[in-house]
Coordinates of C-alpha atoms and ligand atoms in Angstrom, one line a residue:
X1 CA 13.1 21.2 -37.0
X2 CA 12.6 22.6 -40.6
X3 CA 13.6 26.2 -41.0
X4 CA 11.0 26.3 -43.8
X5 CA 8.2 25.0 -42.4
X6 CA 8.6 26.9 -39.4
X7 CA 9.6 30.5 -40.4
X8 CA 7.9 32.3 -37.4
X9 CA 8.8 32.7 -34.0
X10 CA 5.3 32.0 -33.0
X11 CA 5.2 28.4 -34.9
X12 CA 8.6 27.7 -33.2
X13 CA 7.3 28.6 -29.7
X14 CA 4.1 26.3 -30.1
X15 CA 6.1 23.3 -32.0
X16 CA 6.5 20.1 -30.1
X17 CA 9.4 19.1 -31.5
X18 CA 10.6 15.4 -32.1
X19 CA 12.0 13.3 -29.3
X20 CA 15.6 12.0 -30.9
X21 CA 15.8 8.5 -31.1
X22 CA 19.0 7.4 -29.5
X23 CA 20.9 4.6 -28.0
X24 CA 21.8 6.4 -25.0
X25 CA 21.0 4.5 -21.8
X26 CA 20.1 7.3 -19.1
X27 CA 20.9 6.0 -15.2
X28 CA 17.7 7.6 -14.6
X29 CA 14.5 7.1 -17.2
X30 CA 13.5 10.7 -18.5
X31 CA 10.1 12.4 -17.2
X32 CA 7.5 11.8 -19.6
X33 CA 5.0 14.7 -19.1
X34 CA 3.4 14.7 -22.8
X35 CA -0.6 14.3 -22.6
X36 CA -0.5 13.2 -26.1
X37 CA 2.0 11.5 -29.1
X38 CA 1.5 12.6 -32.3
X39 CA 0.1 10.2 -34.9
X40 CA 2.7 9.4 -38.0
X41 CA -0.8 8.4 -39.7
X42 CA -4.0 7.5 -40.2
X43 CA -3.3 3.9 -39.7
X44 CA -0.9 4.3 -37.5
X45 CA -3.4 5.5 -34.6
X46 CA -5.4 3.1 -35.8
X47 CA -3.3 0.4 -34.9
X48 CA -2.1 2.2 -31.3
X49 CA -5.4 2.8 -30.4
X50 CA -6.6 -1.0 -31.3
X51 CA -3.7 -3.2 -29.4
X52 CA -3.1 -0.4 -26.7
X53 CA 0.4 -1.9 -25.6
X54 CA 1.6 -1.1 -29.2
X55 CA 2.9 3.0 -28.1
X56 CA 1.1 5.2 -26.8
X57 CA -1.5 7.7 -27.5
X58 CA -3.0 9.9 -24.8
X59 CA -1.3 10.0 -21.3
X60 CA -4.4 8.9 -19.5
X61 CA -4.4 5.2 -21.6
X62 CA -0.7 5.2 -20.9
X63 CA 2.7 6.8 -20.2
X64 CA 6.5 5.6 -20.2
X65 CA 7.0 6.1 -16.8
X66 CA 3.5 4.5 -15.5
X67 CA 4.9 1.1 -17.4
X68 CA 8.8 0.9 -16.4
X69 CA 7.5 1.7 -13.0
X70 CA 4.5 -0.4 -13.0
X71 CA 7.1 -3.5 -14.8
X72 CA 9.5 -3.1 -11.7
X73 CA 6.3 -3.7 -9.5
X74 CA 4.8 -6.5 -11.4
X75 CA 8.8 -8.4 -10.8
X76 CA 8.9 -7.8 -7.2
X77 CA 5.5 -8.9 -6.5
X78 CA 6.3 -12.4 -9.0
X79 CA 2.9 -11.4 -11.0
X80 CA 1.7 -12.0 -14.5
X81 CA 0.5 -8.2 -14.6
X82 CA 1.0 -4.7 -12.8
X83 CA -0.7 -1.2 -13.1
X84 CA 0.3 1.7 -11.0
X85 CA -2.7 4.3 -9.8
X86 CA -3.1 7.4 -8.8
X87 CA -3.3 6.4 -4.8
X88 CA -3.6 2.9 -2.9
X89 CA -7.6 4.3 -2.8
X90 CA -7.6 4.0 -6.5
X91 CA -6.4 0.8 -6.7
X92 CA -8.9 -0.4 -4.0
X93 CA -11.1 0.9 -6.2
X94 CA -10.1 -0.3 -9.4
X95 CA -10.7 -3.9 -8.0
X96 CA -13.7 -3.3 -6.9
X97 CA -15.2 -1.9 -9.8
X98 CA -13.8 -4.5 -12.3
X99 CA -14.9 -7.0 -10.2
X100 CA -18.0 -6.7 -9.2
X101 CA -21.7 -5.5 -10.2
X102 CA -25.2 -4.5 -8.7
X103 CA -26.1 -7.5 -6.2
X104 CA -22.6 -8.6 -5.8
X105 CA -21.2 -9.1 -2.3
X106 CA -18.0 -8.7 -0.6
X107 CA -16.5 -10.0 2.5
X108 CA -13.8 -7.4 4.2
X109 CA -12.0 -7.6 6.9
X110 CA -12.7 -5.6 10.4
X111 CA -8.9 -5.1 10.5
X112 CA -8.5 -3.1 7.4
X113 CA -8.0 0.6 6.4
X114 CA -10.6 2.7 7.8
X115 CA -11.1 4.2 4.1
X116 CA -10.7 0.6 2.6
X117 CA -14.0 -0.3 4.6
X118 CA -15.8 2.8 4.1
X119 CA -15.1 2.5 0.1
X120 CA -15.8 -1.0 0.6
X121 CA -19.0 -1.0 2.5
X122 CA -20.7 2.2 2.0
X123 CA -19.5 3.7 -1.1
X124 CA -19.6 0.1 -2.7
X125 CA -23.4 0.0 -1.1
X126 CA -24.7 2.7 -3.0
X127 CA -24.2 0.6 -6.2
X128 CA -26.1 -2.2 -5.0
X129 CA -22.5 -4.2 -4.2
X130 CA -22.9 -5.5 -0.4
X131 CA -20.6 -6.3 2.0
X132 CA -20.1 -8.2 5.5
X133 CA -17.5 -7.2 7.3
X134 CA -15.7 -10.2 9.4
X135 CA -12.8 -11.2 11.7
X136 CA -10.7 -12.8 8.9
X137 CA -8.6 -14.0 11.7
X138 CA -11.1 -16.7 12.0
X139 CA -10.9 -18.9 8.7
X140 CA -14.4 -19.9 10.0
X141 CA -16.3 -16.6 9.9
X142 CA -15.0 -16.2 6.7
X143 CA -15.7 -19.5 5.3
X144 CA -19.7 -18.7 6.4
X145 CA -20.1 -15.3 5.4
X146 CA -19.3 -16.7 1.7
X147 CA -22.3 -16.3 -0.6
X148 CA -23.4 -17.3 -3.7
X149 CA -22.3 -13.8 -5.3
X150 CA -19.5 -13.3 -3.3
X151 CA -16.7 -11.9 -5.7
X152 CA -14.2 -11.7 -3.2
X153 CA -12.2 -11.5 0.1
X154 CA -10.3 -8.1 1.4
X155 CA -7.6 -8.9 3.8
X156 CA -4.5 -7.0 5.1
X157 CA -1.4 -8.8 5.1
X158 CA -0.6 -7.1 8.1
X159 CA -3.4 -4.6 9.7
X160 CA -4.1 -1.8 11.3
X161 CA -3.3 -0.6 14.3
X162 CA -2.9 -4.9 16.2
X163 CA -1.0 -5.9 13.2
X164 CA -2.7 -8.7 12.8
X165 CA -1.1 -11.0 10.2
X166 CA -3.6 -13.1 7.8
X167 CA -3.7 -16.3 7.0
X168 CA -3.1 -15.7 3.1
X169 CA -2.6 -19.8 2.7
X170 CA -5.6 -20.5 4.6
X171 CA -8.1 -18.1 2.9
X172 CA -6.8 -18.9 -0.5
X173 CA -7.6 -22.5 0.3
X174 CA -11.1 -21.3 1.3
X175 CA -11.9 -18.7 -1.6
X176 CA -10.0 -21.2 -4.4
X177 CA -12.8 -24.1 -3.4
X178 CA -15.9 -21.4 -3.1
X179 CA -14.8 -20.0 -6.3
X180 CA -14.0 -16.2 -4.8
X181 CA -10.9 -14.5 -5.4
X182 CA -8.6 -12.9 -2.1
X183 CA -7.8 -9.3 -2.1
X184 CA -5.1 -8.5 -0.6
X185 CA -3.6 -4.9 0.6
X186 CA 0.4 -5.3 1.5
X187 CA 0.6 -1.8 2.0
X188 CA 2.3 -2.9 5.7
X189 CA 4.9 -5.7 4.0
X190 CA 6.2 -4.7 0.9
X191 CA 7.1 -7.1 -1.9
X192 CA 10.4 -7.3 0.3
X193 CA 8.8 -9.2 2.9
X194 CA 5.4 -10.8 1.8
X195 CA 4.8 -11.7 -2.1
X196 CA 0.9 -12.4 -1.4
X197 CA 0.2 -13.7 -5.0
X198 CA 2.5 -16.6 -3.7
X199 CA 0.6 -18.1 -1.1
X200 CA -3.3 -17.9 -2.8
X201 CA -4.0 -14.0 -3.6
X202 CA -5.5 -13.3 -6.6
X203 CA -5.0 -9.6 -6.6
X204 CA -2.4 -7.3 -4.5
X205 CA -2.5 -4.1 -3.4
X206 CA -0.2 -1.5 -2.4
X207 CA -0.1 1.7 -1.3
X208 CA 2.8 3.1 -2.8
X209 CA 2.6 6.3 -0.7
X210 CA 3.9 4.3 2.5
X211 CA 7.1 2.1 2.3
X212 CA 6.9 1.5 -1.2
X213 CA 8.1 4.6 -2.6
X214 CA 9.4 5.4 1.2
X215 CA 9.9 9.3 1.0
X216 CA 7.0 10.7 1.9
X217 CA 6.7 12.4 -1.3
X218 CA 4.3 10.4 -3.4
X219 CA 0.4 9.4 -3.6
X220 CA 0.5 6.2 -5.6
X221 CA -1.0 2.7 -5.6
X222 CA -0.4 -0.4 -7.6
X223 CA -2.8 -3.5 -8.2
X224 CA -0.7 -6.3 -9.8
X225 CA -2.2 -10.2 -10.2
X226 CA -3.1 -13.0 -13.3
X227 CA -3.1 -12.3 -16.6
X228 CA -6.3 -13.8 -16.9
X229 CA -9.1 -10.6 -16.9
X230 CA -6.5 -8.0 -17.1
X231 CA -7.9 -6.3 -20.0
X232 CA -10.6 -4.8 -17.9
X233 CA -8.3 -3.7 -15.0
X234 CA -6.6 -1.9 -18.0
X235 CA -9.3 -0.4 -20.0
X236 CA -10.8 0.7 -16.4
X237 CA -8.1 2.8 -15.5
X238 CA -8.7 4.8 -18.8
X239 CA -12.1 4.9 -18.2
X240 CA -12.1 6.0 -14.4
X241 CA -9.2 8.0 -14.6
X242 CA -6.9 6.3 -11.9
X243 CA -3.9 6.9 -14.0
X244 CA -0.8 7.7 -12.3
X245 CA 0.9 10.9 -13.3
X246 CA 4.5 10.8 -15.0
X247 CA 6.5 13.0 -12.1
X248 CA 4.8 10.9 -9.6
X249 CA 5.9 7.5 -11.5
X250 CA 9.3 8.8 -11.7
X251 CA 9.6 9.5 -8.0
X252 CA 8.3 6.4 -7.0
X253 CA 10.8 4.8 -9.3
X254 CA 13.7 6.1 -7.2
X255 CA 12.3 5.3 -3.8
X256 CA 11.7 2.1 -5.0
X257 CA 15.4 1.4 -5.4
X258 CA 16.1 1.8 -2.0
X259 CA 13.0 -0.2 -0.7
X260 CA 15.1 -3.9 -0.3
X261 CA 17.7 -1.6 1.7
X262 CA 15.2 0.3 3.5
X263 CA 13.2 -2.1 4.9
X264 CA 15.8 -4.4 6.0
X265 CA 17.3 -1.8 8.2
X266 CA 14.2 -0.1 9.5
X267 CA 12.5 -4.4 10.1
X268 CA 15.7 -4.8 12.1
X269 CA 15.2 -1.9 14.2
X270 CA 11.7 -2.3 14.3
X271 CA 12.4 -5.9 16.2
X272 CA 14.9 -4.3 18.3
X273 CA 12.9 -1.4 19.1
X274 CA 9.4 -3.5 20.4
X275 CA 11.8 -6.2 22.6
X276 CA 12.9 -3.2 24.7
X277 CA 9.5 -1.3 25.0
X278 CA 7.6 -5.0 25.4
X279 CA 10.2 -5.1 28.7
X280 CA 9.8 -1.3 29.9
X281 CA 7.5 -1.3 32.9
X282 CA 6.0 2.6 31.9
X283 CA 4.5 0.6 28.5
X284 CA 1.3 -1.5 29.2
X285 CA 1.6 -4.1 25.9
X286 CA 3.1 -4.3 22.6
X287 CA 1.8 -5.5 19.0
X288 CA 4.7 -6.9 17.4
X289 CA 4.4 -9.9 14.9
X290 CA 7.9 -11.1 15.6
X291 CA 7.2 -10.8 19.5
X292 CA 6.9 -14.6 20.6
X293 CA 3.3 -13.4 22.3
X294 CA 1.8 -12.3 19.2
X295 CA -0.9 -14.2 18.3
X296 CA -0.2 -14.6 14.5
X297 CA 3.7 -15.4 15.2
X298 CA 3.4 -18.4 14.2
X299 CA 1.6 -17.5 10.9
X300 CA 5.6 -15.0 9.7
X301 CA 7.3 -17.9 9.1
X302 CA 4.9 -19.4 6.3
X303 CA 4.2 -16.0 4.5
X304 CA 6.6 -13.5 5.2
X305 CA 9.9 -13.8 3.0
X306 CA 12.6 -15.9 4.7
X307 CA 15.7 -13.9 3.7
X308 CA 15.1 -10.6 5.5
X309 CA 14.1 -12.6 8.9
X310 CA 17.3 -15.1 8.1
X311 CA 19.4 -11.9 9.0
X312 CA 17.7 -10.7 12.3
X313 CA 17.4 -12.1 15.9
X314 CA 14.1 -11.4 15.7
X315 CA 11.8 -12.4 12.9
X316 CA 11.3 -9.5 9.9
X317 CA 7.7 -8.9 10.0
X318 CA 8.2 -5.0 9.3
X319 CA 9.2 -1.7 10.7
X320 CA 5.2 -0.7 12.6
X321 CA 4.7 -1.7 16.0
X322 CA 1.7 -0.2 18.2
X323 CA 2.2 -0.1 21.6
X324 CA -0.4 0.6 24.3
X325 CA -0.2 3.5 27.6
X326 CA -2.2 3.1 30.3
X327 CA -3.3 6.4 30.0
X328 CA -6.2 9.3 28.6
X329 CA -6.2 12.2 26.1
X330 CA -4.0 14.5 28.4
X331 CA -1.6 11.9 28.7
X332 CA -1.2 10.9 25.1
X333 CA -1.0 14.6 23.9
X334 CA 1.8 15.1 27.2
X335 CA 3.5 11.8 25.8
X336 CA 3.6 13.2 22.0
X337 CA 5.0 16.8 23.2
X338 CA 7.4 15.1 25.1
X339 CA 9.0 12.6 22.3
X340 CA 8.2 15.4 19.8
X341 CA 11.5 14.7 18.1
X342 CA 9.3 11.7 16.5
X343 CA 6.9 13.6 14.9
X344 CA 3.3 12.6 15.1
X345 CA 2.4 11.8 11.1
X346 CA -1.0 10.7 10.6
X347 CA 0.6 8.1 7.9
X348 CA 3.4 5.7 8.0
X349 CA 6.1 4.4 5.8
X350 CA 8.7 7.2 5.4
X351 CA 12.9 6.8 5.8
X352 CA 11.6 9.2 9.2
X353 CA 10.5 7.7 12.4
X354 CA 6.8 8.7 12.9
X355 CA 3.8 8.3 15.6
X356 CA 0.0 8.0 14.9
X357 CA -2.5 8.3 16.7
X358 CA -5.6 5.4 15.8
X359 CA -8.0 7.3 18.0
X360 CA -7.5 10.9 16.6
X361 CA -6.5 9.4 13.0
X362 CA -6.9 6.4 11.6
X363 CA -9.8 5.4 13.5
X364 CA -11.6 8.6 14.3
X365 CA -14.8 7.3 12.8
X366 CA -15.0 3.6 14.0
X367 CA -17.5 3.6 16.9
X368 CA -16.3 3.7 20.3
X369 CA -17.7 0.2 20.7
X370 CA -16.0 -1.2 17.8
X371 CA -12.5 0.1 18.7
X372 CA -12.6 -1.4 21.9
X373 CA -13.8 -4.4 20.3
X374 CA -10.4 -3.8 17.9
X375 CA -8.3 -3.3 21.6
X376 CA -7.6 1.0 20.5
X377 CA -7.8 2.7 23.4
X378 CA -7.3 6.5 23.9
X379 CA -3.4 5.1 25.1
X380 CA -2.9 3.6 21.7
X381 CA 0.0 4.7 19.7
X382 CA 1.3 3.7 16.3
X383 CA 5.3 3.6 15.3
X384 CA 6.2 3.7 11.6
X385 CA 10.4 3.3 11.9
X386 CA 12.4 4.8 10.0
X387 CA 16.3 4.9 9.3
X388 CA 17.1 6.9 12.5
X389 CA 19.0 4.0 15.3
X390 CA 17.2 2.1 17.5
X391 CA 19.2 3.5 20.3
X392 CA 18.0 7.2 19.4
X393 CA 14.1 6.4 18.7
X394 CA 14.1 4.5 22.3
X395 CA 15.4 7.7 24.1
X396 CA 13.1 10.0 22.2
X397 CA 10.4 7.2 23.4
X398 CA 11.7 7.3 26.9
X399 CA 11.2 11.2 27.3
X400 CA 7.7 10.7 26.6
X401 CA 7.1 7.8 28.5
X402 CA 8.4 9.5 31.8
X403 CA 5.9 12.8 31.1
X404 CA 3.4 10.3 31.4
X405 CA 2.2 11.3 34.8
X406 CA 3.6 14.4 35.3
Ligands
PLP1 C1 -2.5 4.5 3.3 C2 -3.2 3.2 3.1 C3 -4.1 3.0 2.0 C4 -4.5 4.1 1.1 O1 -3.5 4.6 0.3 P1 -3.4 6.1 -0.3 O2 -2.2 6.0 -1.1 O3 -3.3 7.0 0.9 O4 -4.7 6.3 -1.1 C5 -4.6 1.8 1.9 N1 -4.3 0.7 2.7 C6 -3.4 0.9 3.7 C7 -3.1 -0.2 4.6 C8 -2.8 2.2 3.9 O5 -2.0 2.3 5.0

């Protein structure tokens, strides 16, 4: 700083200083936090403001950390382009609102996020954007729900409490030849075992809060797809205000380098885990992609990543498995006391074992019609594995299961 320019303890408090340039190569990026860079000139903001990927201006157009962490995104997914958000909400949003205008339509799946489908449907209603909800496990419902103005298809890679797998191959077939585009959350698989934008999405989704970032420490999302029409998914998240923050970006970029790791061990146990409770007699059924009686088994080996499954007995198809209790209210609250050394998180994704609970949760506002329609009863429960051994989570299980009908 200049002594003479400066000569008061006051103008030295409020200066910003000037980042050095160096050619130090930190193991970890710096934080960021500035809302704003200061202009060299006239011109100069000109030109930043103009091209937009030139340096950056005002935190909400763009940060450091949003773009390194947004770049390692947009290589494990295999996409043109990647943009981190402030949630997996935002991003939903952000492809819906670039998307689509008044008297569009949508087609979303019945399996999805219960937020997804009320952002979908009823927030997405009140702009004069319409959509039917379908089974998008049947290629054919989808296929005739398919309008003139339909912009696209929201699918799960992997749903919600039945993990049901999609079909990415088949409804990318179908939306290519009607000319919609597939939407598709991975929040469930992860880059590390489903790249979507491989096998016919247009756009993916993630919510970075769950696996992704893997801590539970983090709200993010991330929308990465083409190159083709990215200027608007850009210029929108300015406009809306979906930007990530810098500390957020910076967290997420140090969960991320454990995700291959992570999710490897906790897939592994996850396949481990569901064989045993699928054979204990005290545990009425078990969703479990990699279980031979799934009904979208079939469907791991031509979208979920071969290397991960390669190294397990069981196919990798992710760490969540639901399993069902023949049993009410009492029981399920006696059953999470019991295996409380799980705790009961109403989320999923963290390097910590966790229960949910569709009915109380996830699901609390589907009608009671609907979820039985789904197969969510009241005995319903939802594992997100974690690093702890498949051994240990089993015991913990156990307790619970024998409480059952105290
Ligand atoms: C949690 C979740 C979301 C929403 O993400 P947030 O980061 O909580 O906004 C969307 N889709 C799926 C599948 C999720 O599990």
């Amino acid at each position: 700083m200049d002594k003479e320019s400066f000569p008061n303890v006051s103008e030295i408090c409020a200066n910003a200083m000037r980042t050095p340039n160096t050619l130090a190569r930190p193991s970890s990026i710096p934080i960021y936090p500035a809302t704003v860079y200061a202009c060299d000139s006239a011109d100069q903001a000109d030109e930043l403001l103009e091209y937009g990927d030139r340096g950056y201006v005002y935190q909400r157009d763009g940060h450091p950390n949003a773009d390194i962490l947004a770049e390692k995104c947009r290589l494990l997914h295999q996409a043109e382009r990647a943009i981190v958000t402030s949630s997996g909400m935002a991003a939903t949003a952000l492809v819906l609102l670039t998307q689509c205008q008044t008297g569009d339509h949508l087609i979303v799946s019945k399996h999805a996020y219960g937020k997804s489908i009320s952002l979908l449907q009823n927030e997405a209603a009140r702009l004069g954007i319409l959509a039917t909800c379908v089974d998008t496990t049947d290629l054919e419902e989808v296929a005739n729900a398919i309008e003139e103005r339909t912009r696209f298809v929201f699918v799960e890679t992997v749903s919600n409490p039945r993990l049901r797998v999609s079909d990415l191959v088949g409804l990318g077939k179908i939306t290519k030849s009607r000319g919609t585009l597939l939407v598709v959350d991975n929040t469930f698989a992860t880059p590390v075992h489903c790249q979507p934008l491989r096998h016919g999405a247009d756009y993916v989704i993630e919510s970075m809060t769950k696996f992704m970032n893997g801590h539970g420490d983090v709200t993010m999302g991330l929308v990465a797809g083409k190159s083709e029409g990215w200027q608007r998914i850009a210029a929108a998240v300015s406009t809306w205000g979906f930007r990530a923050p810098p500390h957020e970006c910076w967290m997420a970029m140090r969960g991320l380098k454990t995700l291959w790791v992570r999710m490897k061990q906790a897939s592994a146990t996850a396949g481990e885990v569901a064989k045993s409770l699928a054979a204990n007699p005290l545990v009425k059924a078990v969703d479990f992609p990699g279980l031979p009686d799934h009904p979208d088994h079939e469907l791991l080996s031509q979208i979920f990543n071969s290397e991960p499954a390669k190294l397990e007995a069981t196919p990798a198809c992710g760490p969540m498995i639901t399993f069902h209790l023949d049993t009410n209210r009492q029981g399920v609250n006696r059953f999470i006391e019991k295996a409380g050394e799980i705790p009961f998180f109403p989320s999923l994704g963290d390097v910590t074992t966790s229960f949910s609970h569709p009915v109380t949760t996830s699901h609390r506002k589907t009608p009671a019609e609907e979820r039985q329609n789904l197969g969510i009863s009241e005995g319903t429960i939802r594992l997100s594995i974690g690093l702890e051994s498949a051994e240990w989570i089993l015991g913990v299980i156990q307790k619970g299961l024998v409480a059952l009908d105290l």
